[in-house]
Tab-separated table of C-alpha atoms and ligand atoms in Angstrom:
chain	number	residue	atom	x	y	z
G	254	UNK	CA	-5.306	-15.531	-33.465
G	255	UNK	CA	-9.107	-15.063	-33.654
G	256	UNK	CA	-10.835	-12.674	-31.146
G	257	UNK	CA	-14.049	-13.137	-31.752
G	258	UNK	CA	-16.380	-12.525	-28.871
G	259	UNK	CA	-14.050	-12.414	-25.950
G	260	UNK	CA	-15.005	-10.691	-22.816
G	261	UNK	CA	-12.402	-9.290	-20.139
G	262	UNK	CA	-13.035	-12.635	-18.190
G	263	UNK	CA	-12.183	-14.924	-20.886
G	264	UNK	CA	-8.781	-12.649	-22.063
G	265	UNK	CA	-7.862	-13.049	-18.303
G	266	UNK	CA	-8.468	-16.362	-17.755
G	267	UNK	CA	-6.625	-17.227	-20.961
G	268	UNK	CA	-3.781	-15.174	-19.971
G	269	UNK	CA	-3.546	-16.436	-15.947
G	270	UNK	CA	-3.668	-20.040	-17.659
G	271	UNK	CA	-1.161	-19.387	-20.256
G	272	UNK	CA	-3.566	-20.656	-22.975
G	273	UNK	CA	-2.263	-17.334	-24.849
G	274	UNK	CA	-0.184	-14.567	-24.536
G	275	UNK	CA	-1.110	-10.612	-23.808
G	276	UNK	CA	1.099	-10.224	-27.493
G	277	UNK	CA	-1.037	-12.793	-28.971
G	278	UNK	CA	-4.394	-11.222	-27.927
G	279	UNK	CA	-3.276	-7.887	-28.999
G	280	UNK	CA	-2.331	-8.450	-32.327
G	281	UNK	CA	-5.457	-10.188	-32.989
G	282	UNK	CA	-7.257	-7.341	-32.253
G	283	UNK	CA	-4.500	-5.154	-34.146
G	284	UNK	CA	-5.126	-7.301	-37.020
G	285	UNK	CA	-9.014	-6.941	-36.821
G	286	UNK	CA	-8.477	-3.398	-36.859
G	287	UNK	CA	-6.481	-3.414	-39.842
G	288	UNK	CA	-9.041	-5.906	-41.806
G	289	UNK	CA	-12.126	-4.354	-40.923
G	290	UNK	CA	-11.668	-0.614	-39.959
G	291	UNK	CA	-11.142	0.721	-43.133
G	292	UNK	CA	-14.642	-0.029	-43.909
G	293	UNK	CA	-15.820	0.562	-40.246
G	294	UNK	CA	-14.420	3.522	-39.387
G	295	UNK	CA	-14.379	3.287	-35.597
G	296	UNK	CA	-10.726	4.482	-34.899
G	297	UNK	CA	-9.289	7.740	-35.616
G	298	UNK	CA	-5.738	6.790	-34.728
G	299	UNK	CA	-4.409	3.143	-33.459
G	300	UNK	CA	-1.217	2.681	-31.099
G	301	UNK	CA	0.426	-0.198	-32.802
G	302	UNK	CA	3.605	0.182	-31.542
G	303	UNK	CA	2.621	1.401	-27.952
G	304	UNK	CA	0.102	-1.558	-27.236
G	305	UNK	CA	2.697	-4.098	-28.394
G	306	UNK	CA	5.064	-2.942	-26.175
G	307	UNK	CA	2.635	-3.155	-23.114
G	308	UNK	CA	1.199	-6.227	-24.143
G	309	UNK	CA	5.281	-7.444	-23.626
G	310	UNK	CA	5.272	-5.778	-20.159
G	311	UNK	CA	2.184	-8.004	-19.222
G	312	UNK	CA	3.397	-11.280	-20.810
G	313	UNK	CA	7.068	-10.306	-18.898
G	314	UNK	CA	5.042	-9.929	-15.696
G	315	UNK	CA	3.147	-13.198	-15.984
G	316	UNK	CA	6.199	-15.198	-17.053
G	317	UNK	CA	7.612	-13.655	-13.715
G	318	UNK	CA	4.836	-15.009	-11.828
G	319	UNK	CA	3.272	-12.189	-10.966
G	320	UNK	CA	-0.757	-12.017	-10.110
G	321	UNK	CA	-1.660	-9.521	-12.689
G	322	UNK	CA	-4.773	-7.237	-12.373
G	323	UNK	CA	-7.902	-8.194	-14.195
G	324	UNK	CA	-7.493	-5.622	-16.758
G	325	UNK	CA	-3.986	-6.519	-17.425
G	326	UNK	CA	-3.472	-6.767	-21.143
G	327	UNK	CA	-6.777	-6.307	-21.980
G	328	UNK	CA	-7.245	-4.306	-25.395
G	329	UNK	CA	-9.420	-1.155	-25.012
G	330	UNK	CA	-10.613	1.590	-27.060
G	331	UNK	CA	-10.865	5.262	-26.000
G	332	UNK	CA	-12.961	8.002	-26.940
G	333	UNK	CA	-11.064	10.561	-28.679
G	334	UNK	CA	-11.971	13.408	-26.225
G	335	UNK	CA	-10.317	11.534	-23.336
G	336	UNK	CA	-6.844	12.592	-22.922
G	337	UNK	CA	-4.098	9.940	-23.197
G	338	UNK	CA	-0.657	11.359	-22.396
G	339	UNK	CA	1.667	12.292	-25.695
G	340	UNK	CA	-1.017	11.243	-28.330
G	341	UNK	CA	-3.273	13.782	-30.034
G	342	UNK	CA	-6.845	14.581	-28.797
G	343	UNK	CA	-9.155	16.118	-31.427
G	344	UNK	CA	-12.897	15.436	-30.033
G	345	UNK	CA	-13.184	14.648	-33.561
G	346	UNK	CA	-12.727	18.675	-34.377
G	347	UNK	CA	-10.370	20.006	-36.859
G	348	UNK	CA	-9.468	23.178	-34.186
G	349	UNK	CA	-7.949	20.487	-32.194
G	350	UNK	CA	-6.453	18.482	-35.126
G	351	UNK	CA	-2.945	18.698	-33.562
G	352	UNK	CA	-3.598	18.985	-30.185
G	353	UNK	CA	-1.309	16.735	-28.146
G	354	UNK	CA	-2.274	15.627	-24.746
G	355	UNK	CA	0.112	16.720	-22.107
G	356	UNK	CA	-0.788	14.258	-19.542
G	357	UNK	CA	-3.383	10.895	-18.921
G	358	UNK	CA	-7.072	11.777	-18.085
G	359	UNK	CA	-7.881	10.022	-14.521
G	360	UNK	CA	-9.685	7.145	-16.113
G	361	UNK	CA	-6.651	6.599	-18.263
G	362	UNK	CA	-4.097	6.526	-15.459
G	363	UNK	CA	-6.411	3.925	-13.517
G	364	UNK	CA	-6.628	1.994	-16.720
G	365	UNK	CA	-2.782	2.003	-17.263
G	366	UNK	CA	-2.364	1.430	-14.047
G	367	UNK	CA	-4.042	-2.105	-14.091
G	368	UNK	CA	-2.024	-2.884	-17.511
G	369	UNK	CA	-5.096	-2.329	-19.869
G	370	UNK	CA	-3.577	-2.070	-23.387
G	371	UNK	CA	-5.156	0.828	-24.994
G	372	UNK	CA	-5.101	0.053	-28.939
G	373	UNK	CA	-6.102	3.723	-30.029
G	374	UNK	CA	-8.674	6.517	-30.034
G	375	UNK	CA	-12.121	6.144	-31.457
G	376	UNK	CA	-14.371	8.492	-33.649
G	377	UNK	CA	-17.441	10.603	-32.434
G	378	UNK	CA	-19.433	13.541	-33.042
G	379	UNK	CA	-17.396	16.764	-32.837
G	380	UNK	CA	-16.778	17.712	-29.300
G	381	UNK	CA	-19.861	14.974	-28.430
G	382	UNK	CA	-22.440	17.031	-30.011
G	383	UNK	CA	-24.771	14.458	-31.826
G	384	UNK	CA	-26.269	11.208	-31.880
G	385	UNK	CA	-24.992	9.321	-35.137
G	386	UNK	CA	-21.249	10.104	-34.997
G	387	UNK	CA	-21.737	11.958	-38.669
G	388	UNK	CA	-20.780	15.212	-37.170
G	389	UNK	CA	-17.184	13.662	-36.694
G	390	UNK	CA	-14.793	16.728	-38.846
G	391	UNK	CA	-12.789	13.469	-39.781
G	392	UNK	CA	-14.891	10.279	-41.190
G	393	UNK	CA	-17.888	8.294	-41.201
G	394	UNK	CA	-18.259	5.338	-38.506
G	395	UNK	CA	-20.764	2.791	-39.485
G	396	UNK	CA	-22.945	0.414	-37.769
G	397	UNK	CA	-21.315	-2.987	-37.488
G	398	UNK	CA	-24.852	-4.877	-38.136
G	399	UNK	CA	-25.481	-2.514	-41.731
G	400	UNK	CA	-23.179	-0.532	-43.199
G	401	UNK	CA	-25.638	1.911	-44.467
G	402	UNK	CA	-26.684	3.075	-41.040
G	403	UNK	CA	-25.131	5.268	-38.245
G	404	UNK	CA	-23.415	3.402	-35.124
G	405	UNK	CA	-25.074	6.059	-32.817
G	406	UNK	CA	-23.638	8.568	-31.027
G	407	UNK	CA	-21.752	10.652	-29.901
G	408	UNK	CA	-19.481	7.730	-28.969
G	409	UNK	CA	-20.346	5.804	-31.840
G	410	UNK	CA	-16.710	4.323	-32.594
G	411	UNK	CA	-16.390	3.330	-29.011
G	412	UNK	CA	-19.495	1.153	-29.398
G	413	UNK	CA	-19.010	0.029	-33.117
G	414	UNK	CA	-15.355	-0.995	-32.017
G	415	UNK	CA	-16.531	-3.464	-29.328
G	416	UNK	CA	-19.287	-4.754	-31.321
G	417	UNK	CA	-17.118	-5.954	-33.992
G	418	UNK	CA	-14.291	-7.243	-31.834
G	419	UNK	CA	-11.819	-4.262	-32.617
G	420	UNK	CA	-11.302	-3.913	-29.195
G	421	UNK	CA	-12.550	-5.815	-25.951
G	422	UNK	CA	-13.882	-2.741	-24.330
G	423	UNK	CA	-13.908	0.931	-24.551
G	424	UNK	CA	-14.524	4.318	-22.960
G	425	UNK	CA	-16.959	6.833	-23.869
G	426	UNK	CA	-18.784	9.977	-22.652
G	427	UNK	CA	-22.326	10.753	-22.028
G	428	UNK	CA	-23.786	14.143	-21.709
G	429	UNK	CA	-27.084	13.392	-22.886
G	430	UNK	CA	-27.213	9.570	-24.170
G	431	UNK	CA	-23.772	9.233	-26.082
G	432	UNK	CA	-22.615	5.860	-24.307
G	433	UNK	CA	-26.262	4.375	-23.986
G	434	UNK	CA	-27.694	5.128	-27.338
G	435	UNK	CA	-24.584	4.009	-29.335
G	436	UNK	CA	-24.519	1.080	-27.472
G	437	UNK	CA	-28.040	0.383	-27.943
G	438	UNK	CA	-27.797	0.804	-31.655
G	439	UNK	CA	-24.761	-1.812	-31.819
G	440	UNK	CA	-26.122	-4.019	-29.594
G	441	UNK	CA	-23.770	-3.502	-26.584
G	442	UNK	CA	-23.407	-2.884	-23.031
G	443	UNK	CA	-23.009	1.056	-22.126
G	444	UNK	CA	-22.871	2.626	-18.638
G	445	UNK	CA	-23.737	6.299	-17.873
G	446	UNK	CA	-22.350	6.159	-14.416
G	447	UNK	CA	-24.296	8.908	-11.673
G	448	UNK	CA	-22.801	12.216	-11.760
G	449	UNK	CA	-19.946	12.586	-9.463
G	450	UNK	CA	-18.666	8.425	-9.679
G	451	UNK	CA	-16.036	8.850	-12.190
G	452	UNK	CA	-13.533	11.922	-12.487
G	453	UNK	CA	-14.318	13.982	-15.424
G	454	UNK	CA	-10.456	15.346	-15.175
G	455	UNK	CA	-8.766	14.796	-18.685
G	456	UNK	CA	-12.211	14.795	-20.806
G	457	UNK	CA	-12.650	17.719	-22.968
G	458	UNK	CA	-15.433	19.386	-21.632
G	459	UNK	CA	-18.889	19.978	-23.450
G	460	UNK	CA	-21.264	20.735	-20.652
G	461	UNK	CA	-19.565	20.005	-17.432
G	462	UNK	CA	-22.927	19.480	-15.341
G	463	UNK	CA	-24.036	16.569	-16.928
G	464	UNK	CA	-20.870	14.937	-18.821
G	465	UNK	CA	-19.525	11.446	-17.479
G	466	UNK	CA	-17.105	8.902	-18.537
G	467	UNK	CA	-17.965	5.377	-18.325
G	468	UNK	CA	-17.884	1.935	-20.155
G	469	UNK	CA	-18.935	0.066	-23.250
G	470	UNK	CA	-18.364	-3.124	-23.002
G	471	UNK	CA	-19.857	-6.765	-24.362
G	472	UNK	CA	-21.182	-7.982	-21.050
G	473	UNK	CA	-22.730	-6.353	-18.032
G	474	UNK	CA	-19.982	-8.119	-16.081
G	475	UNK	CA	-17.186	-6.445	-18.282
G	476	UNK	CA	-18.893	-3.165	-17.850
G	477	UNK	CA	-18.803	-3.571	-14.150
G	478	UNK	CA	-15.063	-4.786	-14.061
G	479	UNK	CA	-14.415	-1.350	-15.813
G	480	UNK	CA	-16.604	0.711	-13.895
G	481	UNK	CA	-15.251	-0.600	-10.713
G	482	UNK	CA	-11.471	0.521	-11.981
G	483	UNK	CA	-12.319	3.795	-12.847
G	484	UNK	CA	-14.718	4.992	-10.423
G	485	UNK	CA	-13.638	6.845	-7.215
G	486	UNK	CA	-13.026	10.632	-5.938
G	487	UNK	CA	-10.189	12.389	-7.438
G	488	UNK	CA	-8.809	15.517	-6.209
G	489	UNK	CA	-8.226	16.858	-9.634
G	490	UNK	CA	-12.451	16.756	-10.007
G	491	UNK	CA	-13.792	18.637	-7.182
G	492	UNK	CA	-17.405	17.066	-8.473
G	493	UNK	CA	-16.002	13.560	-8.292
G	494	UNK	CA	-17.460	11.989	-4.638
G	495	UNK	CA	-16.075	9.015	-2.651
G	496	UNK	CA	-17.918	6.079	-3.903
G	497	UNK	CA	-17.251	2.567	-1.934
G	498	UNK	CA	-19.028	3.501	1.280
G	499	UNK	CA	-22.080	4.224	-0.516
G	500	UNK	CA	-22.963	1.056	-2.114
G	501	UNK	CA	-25.381	-1.088	-0.158
G	502	UNK	CA	-25.429	-4.978	-0.528
G	503	UNK	CA	-27.131	-5.519	-3.823
G	504	UNK	CA	-29.838	-8.366	-3.821
G	505	UNK	CA	-29.189	-11.498	-5.712
G	506	UNK	CA	-32.310	-12.310	-6.956
G	507	UNK	CA	-35.307	-10.386	-8.813
G	508	UNK	CA	-38.118	-11.485	-6.310
G	509	UNK	CA	-39.765	-8.884	-4.637
G	510	UNK	CA	-37.698	-5.836	-6.471
G	511	UNK	CA	-40.013	-3.397	-7.880
G	512	UNK	CA	-39.432	-2.052	-11.420
G	513	UNK	CA	-41.460	0.853	-12.304
G	514	UNK	CA	-42.330	1.623	-16.280
G	515	UNK	CA	-43.091	5.297	-17.045
G	516	UNK	CA	-45.727	5.605	-19.109
G	517	UNK	CA	-44.442	8.697	-21.030
G	518	UNK	CA	-41.600	6.181	-22.254
G	519	UNK	CA	-44.114	4.143	-24.107
G	520	UNK	CA	-46.155	6.845	-25.845
G	521	UNK	CA	-46.084	8.332	-29.492
G	522	UNK	CA	-43.151	8.260	-31.291
G	523	UNK	CA	-41.887	4.903	-29.998
G	524	UNK	CA	-41.295	2.273	-32.774
G	525	UNK	CA	-43.356	-0.704	-32.645
G	526	UNK	CA	-40.585	-3.065	-32.925
G	527	UNK	CA	-38.570	-1.597	-30.308
G	528	UNK	CA	-41.840	-1.636	-27.892
G	529	UNK	CA	-42.364	-5.261	-28.247
G	530	UNK	CA	-38.844	-6.130	-27.503
G	531	UNK	CA	-38.616	-3.858	-24.481
G	532	UNK	CA	-42.131	-5.026	-23.428
G	533	UNK	CA	-41.194	-8.822	-23.550
G	534	UNK	CA	-38.146	-8.384	-21.729
G	535	UNK	CA	-40.449	-6.382	-19.109
G	536	UNK	CA	-42.685	-9.666	-19.180
G	537	UNK	CA	-39.653	-11.920	-18.409
G	538	UNK	CA	-38.288	-10.130	-15.203
G	539	UNK	CA	-41.745	-9.877	-14.336
G	540	UNK	CA	-41.941	-13.771	-14.375
G	541	UNK	CA	-38.788	-13.764	-12.162
G	542	UNK	CA	-40.617	-12.537	-9.267
G	543	UNK	CA	-40.412	-8.536	-10.005
G	544	UNK	CA	-43.192	-6.425	-9.304
G	545	UNK	CA	-44.172	-4.363	-12.142
G	546	UNK	CA	-45.794	-0.865	-11.845
G	547	UNK	CA	-46.785	1.904	-13.852
G	548	UNK	CA	-45.423	5.134	-12.962
G	549	UNK	CA	-45.348	9.057	-14.125
G	550	UNK	CA	-42.509	10.971	-15.057
G	551	UNK	CA	-44.648	14.000	-15.895
G	552	UNK	CA	-41.874	16.500	-16.780
G	553	UNK	CA	-40.664	14.245	-19.624
G	554	UNK	CA	-42.103	16.365	-22.224
G	555	UNK	CA	-39.929	19.198	-21.061
G	556	UNK	CA	-36.620	17.138	-21.296
G	557	UNK	CA	-35.325	17.931	-24.485
G	558	UNK	CA	-35.991	21.715	-24.453
G	559	UNK	CA	-34.598	21.836	-21.003
G	560	UNK	CA	-31.388	19.542	-22.019
G	561	UNK	CA	-30.399	21.549	-25.348
G	562	UNK	CA	-30.624	24.786	-23.481
G	563	UNK	CA	-28.549	23.882	-20.396
G	564	UNK	CA	-26.281	21.791	-22.428
G	565	UNK	CA	-25.562	24.592	-25.391
G	566	UNK	CA	-24.777	27.199	-22.729
G	567	UNK	CA	-22.607	25.393	-20.981
G	568	UNK	CA	-21.130	24.095	-24.226
G	569	UNK	CA	-20.844	27.948	-24.939
G	570	UNK	CA	-18.742	28.913	-22.152
G	571	UNK	CA	-16.579	25.715	-22.335
G	572	UNK	CA	-15.729	26.114	-25.870
G	573	UNK	CA	-14.703	29.568	-25.615
G	574	UNK	CA	-11.124	28.943	-24.528
G	575	UNK	CA	-10.738	27.436	-28.551
G	576	UNK	CA	-9.393	30.569	-29.978
G	577	UNK	CA	-6.235	29.302	-31.797
G	578	UNK	CA	-3.847	30.810	-29.221
G	579	UNK	CA	-4.533	29.379	-25.817
G	580	UNK	CA	-6.169	26.555	-27.993
G	581	UNK	CA	-6.820	24.914	-30.926
G	582	UNK	CA	-5.304	25.131	-34.410
G	583	UNK	CA	-2.845	28.205	-34.483
G	584	UNK	CA	-1.770	27.408	-38.314
G	585	UNK	CA	-4.439	29.441	-39.687
G	586	UNK	CA	-2.379	32.440	-41.879
G	587	UNK	CA	-3.948	35.565	-40.773
G	588	UNK	CA	-3.338	38.654	-42.601
G	589	UNK	CA	-3.960	40.781	-39.716
G	590	UNK	CA	-2.719	42.320	-36.810
G	591	UNK	CA	-6.251	42.327	-35.229
G	592	UNK	CA	-6.593	39.797	-32.564
G	593	UNK	CA	-10.255	39.320	-32.751
G	594	UNK	CA	-9.899	38.509	-36.357
G	595	UNK	CA	-7.578	35.672	-35.517
G	596	UNK	CA	-10.603	34.461	-33.275
G	597	UNK	CA	-12.847	34.811	-35.458
G	598	UNK	CA	-11.281	33.006	-38.474
G	599	UNK	CA	-9.747	30.132	-36.367
G	600	UNK	CA	-13.641	29.583	-34.936
G	601	UNK	CA	-14.916	29.958	-38.197
G	602	UNK	CA	-12.746	27.368	-40.182
G	603	UNK	CA	-12.027	25.098	-37.019
G	604	UNK	CA	-15.562	24.496	-35.744
G	605	UNK	CA	-18.324	22.266	-37.728
G	606	UNK	CA	-21.980	23.288	-38.320
G	607	UNK	CA	-23.079	21.660	-35.204
G	608	UNK	CA	-21.015	22.895	-33.226
G	609	UNK	CA	-21.432	26.605	-34.267
G	610	UNK	CA	-25.272	26.120	-33.641
G	611	UNK	CA	-24.735	25.098	-30.160
G	612	UNK	CA	-22.234	27.550	-29.444
G	613	UNK	CA	-24.650	30.229	-30.996
G	614	UNK	CA	-27.753	28.850	-29.166
G	615	UNK	CA	-26.279	28.579	-25.994
G	616	UNK	CA	-24.792	32.020	-26.252
G	617	UNK	CA	-28.048	33.624	-26.959
G	618	UNK	CA	-29.648	31.396	-23.726
G	619	UNK	CA	-27.112	32.866	-21.692
G	620	UNK	CA	-27.316	36.891	-22.797
G	621	UNK	CA	-28.705	39.662	-21.044
G	622	UNK	CA	-32.317	40.255	-21.525
G	623	UNK	CA	-33.008	36.330	-22.084
G	624	UNK	CA	-31.021	34.630	-19.644
G	625	UNK	CA	-34.305	34.679	-17.050
G	626	UNK	CA	-36.292	33.250	-20.262
G	627	UNK	CA	-34.475	30.350	-21.239
G	628	UNK	CA	-31.230	29.555	-18.931
G	629	UNK	CA	-33.057	30.075	-15.476
G	630	UNK	CA	-36.157	28.995	-16.581
G	631	UNK	CA	-34.355	25.696	-17.970
G	632	UNK	CA	-32.735	25.162	-14.750
G	633	UNK	CA	-35.874	25.183	-12.870
G	634	UNK	CA	-37.289	22.711	-15.049
G	635	UNK	CA	-34.398	20.660	-14.394
G	636	UNK	CA	-35.411	20.566	-10.788
G	637	UNK	CA	-38.609	19.770	-11.354
G	638	UNK	CA	-37.409	16.801	-13.644
G	639	UNK	CA	-35.028	15.514	-10.810
G	640	UNK	CA	-37.965	15.669	-8.458
G	641	UNK	CA	-39.969	13.291	-10.727
G	642	UNK	CA	-37.415	10.750	-10.172
G	643	UNK	CA	-37.061	11.295	-6.666
G	644	UNK	CA	-40.578	10.819	-6.360
G	645	UNK	CA	-40.756	7.565	-8.485
G	646	UNK	CA	-37.855	5.976	-6.486
G	647	UNK	CA	-39.726	6.308	-3.301
G	648	UNK	CA	-42.026	3.489	-4.974
G	649	UNK	CA	-39.641	1.633	-7.027
G	650	UNK	CA	-36.205	0.154	-6.765
G	651	UNK	CA	-35.479	0.740	-10.772
G	652	UNK	CA	-37.176	2.239	-14.039
G	653	UNK	CA	-37.124	0.329	-17.307
G	654	UNK	CA	-37.505	2.143	-20.490
G	655	UNK	CA	-36.335	1.749	-24.053
G	656	UNK	CA	-32.942	3.493	-25.269
G	657	UNK	CA	-33.907	5.176	-27.904
G	658	UNK	CA	-37.156	5.301	-29.904
G	659	UNK	CA	-36.044	3.185	-32.931
G	660	UNK	CA	-33.343	1.023	-34.080
G	661	UNK	CA	-30.243	2.297	-35.943
G	662	UNK	CA	-31.394	4.819	-38.299
G	663	UNK	CA	-29.546	5.235	-41.862
G	664	UNK	CA	-26.746	7.475	-42.372
G	665	UNK	CA	-27.713	10.899	-43.831
G	666	UNK	CA	-31.450	10.141	-42.341
G	667	UNK	CA	-31.502	12.688	-39.855
G	668	UNK	CA	-28.371	14.925	-40.232
G	669	UNK	CA	-29.820	17.982	-41.990
G	670	UNK	CA	-32.755	18.310	-39.965
G	671	UNK	CA	-31.205	19.212	-36.310
G	672	UNK	CA	-34.793	18.821	-34.625
G	673	UNK	CA	-35.220	15.448	-35.841
G	674	UNK	CA	-31.405	14.417	-34.586
G	675	UNK	CA	-32.413	15.884	-30.776
G	676	UNK	CA	-35.637	14.428	-30.808
G	677	UNK	CA	-33.617	10.513	-30.543
G	678	UNK	CA	-32.552	11.831	-27.208
G	679	UNK	CA	-35.998	11.553	-25.628
G	680	UNK	CA	-35.415	8.816	-23.411
G	681	UNK	CA	-31.527	9.389	-22.193
G	682	UNK	CA	-31.594	13.258	-21.803
G	683	UNK	CA	-33.389	13.310	-18.107
G	684	UNK	CA	-31.047	10.679	-16.616
G	685	UNK	CA	-28.285	13.034	-17.080
G	686	UNK	CA	-30.343	16.044	-16.033
G	687	UNK	CA	-31.052	14.352	-13.107
G	688	UNK	CA	-27.661	13.090	-12.581
G	689	UNK	CA	-28.402	9.250	-12.291
G	690	UNK	CA	-26.933	6.286	-13.341
G	691	UNK	CA	-28.303	4.277	-16.182
G	692	UNK	CA	-27.330	0.975	-18.065
G	693	UNK	CA	-28.019	0.307	-21.788
G	694	UNK	CA	-28.362	-3.435	-22.097
G	695	UNK	CA	-28.985	-5.131	-25.426
G	696	UNK	CA	-31.928	-7.110	-25.076
G	697	UNK	CA	-33.479	-8.320	-28.594
G	698	UNK	CA	-33.776	-7.268	-32.334
G	699	UNK	CA	-36.028	-6.019	-34.553
G	700	UNK	CA	-36.258	-7.335	-38.454
G	701	UNK	CA	-35.356	-4.614	-41.016
G	702	UNK	CA	-35.338	-4.901	-44.691
G	703	UNK	CA	-32.077	-6.828	-45.752
G	704	UNK	CA	-29.526	-4.455	-47.157
G	705	UNK	CA	-28.991	-5.091	-50.784
G	706	UNK	CA	-25.566	-3.187	-50.811
G	707	UNK	CA	-23.888	-6.387	-51.773
G	708	UNK	CA	-20.443	-7.678	-50.381
G	709	UNK	CA	-19.695	-4.293	-48.884
G	710	UNK	CA	-22.464	-4.659	-46.380
G	711	UNK	CA	-22.200	-6.268	-43.244
G	712	UNK	CA	-26.155	-6.448	-43.229
G	713	UNK	CA	-27.777	-9.494	-41.111
G	714	UNK	CA	-31.305	-8.129	-41.578
G	715	UNK	CA	-32.303	-6.994	-38.281
G	716	UNK	CA	-30.922	-4.504	-35.759
G	717	UNK	CA	-30.149	-4.726	-31.749
G	718	UNK	CA	-32.419	-3.165	-29.537
G	719	UNK	CA	-31.652	-1.798	-26.187
G	720	UNK	CA	-33.428	-1.633	-22.779
G	721	UNK	CA	-32.553	1.211	-20.392
G	722	UNK	CA	-32.342	0.421	-16.635
G	723	UNK	CA	-32.060	3.504	-14.480
G	724	UNK	CA	-31.339	3.246	-10.784
G	725	UNK	CA	-30.982	5.369	-7.752
G	726	UNK	CA	-27.640	7.753	-7.670
G	727	UNK	CA	-24.504	5.929	-6.712
G	728	UNK	CA	-26.619	2.415	-6.952
G	729	UNK	CA	-24.485	1.036	-9.840
G	730	UNK	CA	-23.810	-2.315	-8.179
G	731	UNK	CA	-27.692	-2.874	-8.078
G	732	UNK	CA	-27.918	-1.707	-11.809
G	733	UNK	CA	-25.220	-4.194	-12.511
G	734	UNK	CA	-27.075	-7.000	-10.478
G	735	UNK	CA	-30.498	-6.869	-12.232
G	736	UNK	CA	-28.298	-6.027	-15.411
G	737	UNK	CA	-26.906	-9.446	-14.953
G	738	UNK	CA	-30.108	-11.440	-14.333
G	739	UNK	CA	-31.870	-9.623	-16.986
G	740	UNK	CA	-29.144	-10.437	-19.670
G	741	UNK	CA	-29.643	-13.797	-18.783
G	742	UNK	CA	-33.265	-13.905	-19.573
G	743	UNK	CA	-33.223	-12.413	-23.089
X	163	LIG	N1	-26.954	13.507	-28.476
X	163	LIG	C1	-27.187	14.321	-27.493
X	163	LIG	C2	-26.061	15.956	-28.093
X	163	LIG	O1	-26.025	15.969	-29.091
X	163	LIG	C3	-26.012	13.783	-26.886
X	163	LIG	C4	-24.776	14.130	-26.949
X	163	LIG	C5	-23.669	13.321	-25.723
X	163	LIG	O2	-24.264	12.767	-24.668
X	163	LIG	N2	-22.547	13.659	-25.706
X	163	LIG	O3	-26.224	16.647	-27.301
C-alpha cells in the first residue's frame, strides 16, 4: 500500500478501525525504502525481518481485541547513535563499524514497550559532529526536496526519512541543533527537549551537558505523541528529571501570549527569503492576538565560540574510550607490542577528519595553561547566555527565531571550510547551552533556482523554511500548543 503523508494518528486510526493491518503498513514503508533509499541515502541499515515480526505481533493483538497503544505498529527510524539491542550502532564512524549494541537505550525500551516498529538506523554526521550529514563515514544523505542539497545534520537521515515517507517518525539527537536544523531543511517538525527531559541512557555521547534525544515527525501533534512516550526520569541517567508534575496547563489560544523576537537573530547573514517567511509567520500569529515584542539576547555573538569550546572539550573526553580495546575496531593489524601504538593506529584509522579536529580542539582547550583561558571562560559565557534567556522569559512566554540562516545548502558547499559549517549553527546552539526546549516547525518555502539535474533529481524549485519556537524549561506542552496553532496558520 502507498504510505504517502501518513501521520501517527492516521495510522493508529486505520489500525483500530481495521482499514489496514500493521503488516500492510510496515510493508508499505519498507517498499518505499526499497525504491527510494538507494538515491536518498537516509538509512544505514534496515531491519526488514524484525519489523515484519513486530507488525505481526501488533496485528495479533488487534485481532484478539486488545486496546493498542498509540505507537503500536507505527514505523520509526532511529538515528545510528541510539542503541537498539543486538543491532549495529556505528554513530556513522568506522571506529564503531562492527559494534553491536548490548542493550536498548531507554528511549528504545519505551518505544518498544508501546509496540512501535523500528524499521532501521538512520545516517548522521560521524558522532553527530556536523550540520550536513556529509561527515558520515559511510554514505551521503540527500535532501528530499533537491538531491543536490544536504538534508542538514547531524540527524540528516532521520529528517530525510520522515520527509520522504520512508518512516512515519524518527528519533534524532540534538547537541547544538542536530534535530532542529535538519527538520527545517527537510520541511518536518523536530523537538529538542529541555536538558534532562529525556533519558540519554544508551545514546552515544558527544557532549554530555548538551546532548538530548528528541522526535522528528510530520506534525506537531506527532512530535508531542512521541515526546510523551520517551520523556521522564530514568534511574539510569542521573541528569534526567521527573517531568509530568512540572507541566502547567497550556493555554489553548494565542490571545494575550507574549512572543519575543530577538533582534540579534534577524541581523546580518540571514537569508532574505528565510527572513520573509519567518516574519510573515510572526505577523499571522500577531493577527491572532499574540503580543509581539522585540527583545535582546546580547550574548548571542559569543554563542558559536562558547559552544565550540564546550562541545569539543566534552567530546575529547567522551571519545577517549575508543581506542580499539575497550571500544572500537579491534581488527587493526598492528605489528607492534606497544599499547600506545595500538591506540594511535586505531584512532588514526577509525576517526574521520572532523572528529579528529574536534578532539584536538577540545584537548587543547582543556590542557594545562589554556584551561582557564578557554574552557573556564566558555563556562562563564555559558552562564551569561543562560541569563539572557532567563531575563527574556520574565517578559515573554515564547521566543520566535529562524532555525537556520539559510535554507538547505548544496552538497560540497561548506564541507571544506569548517568555520563556514560552524556558523550555520548560530541560531540553534544557544538553546543547548541554556538547556531550553525548542521546536523547529516548517512554516513556508523559498524559491530556488530549479535544479536541472534531470530525472535523478527530486527538485521542486523550492526549499522548506523552519521557525524555531523556544520556550521555558520543561514547558514542552506549551510549545506544542503554540506550535499546533502556528502550524494551522501557515
Ligand atoms: N552542527 C553542530 C555541531 O557540529 C551541532 C551538532 C549536533 O547537534 N549534534 O556540533
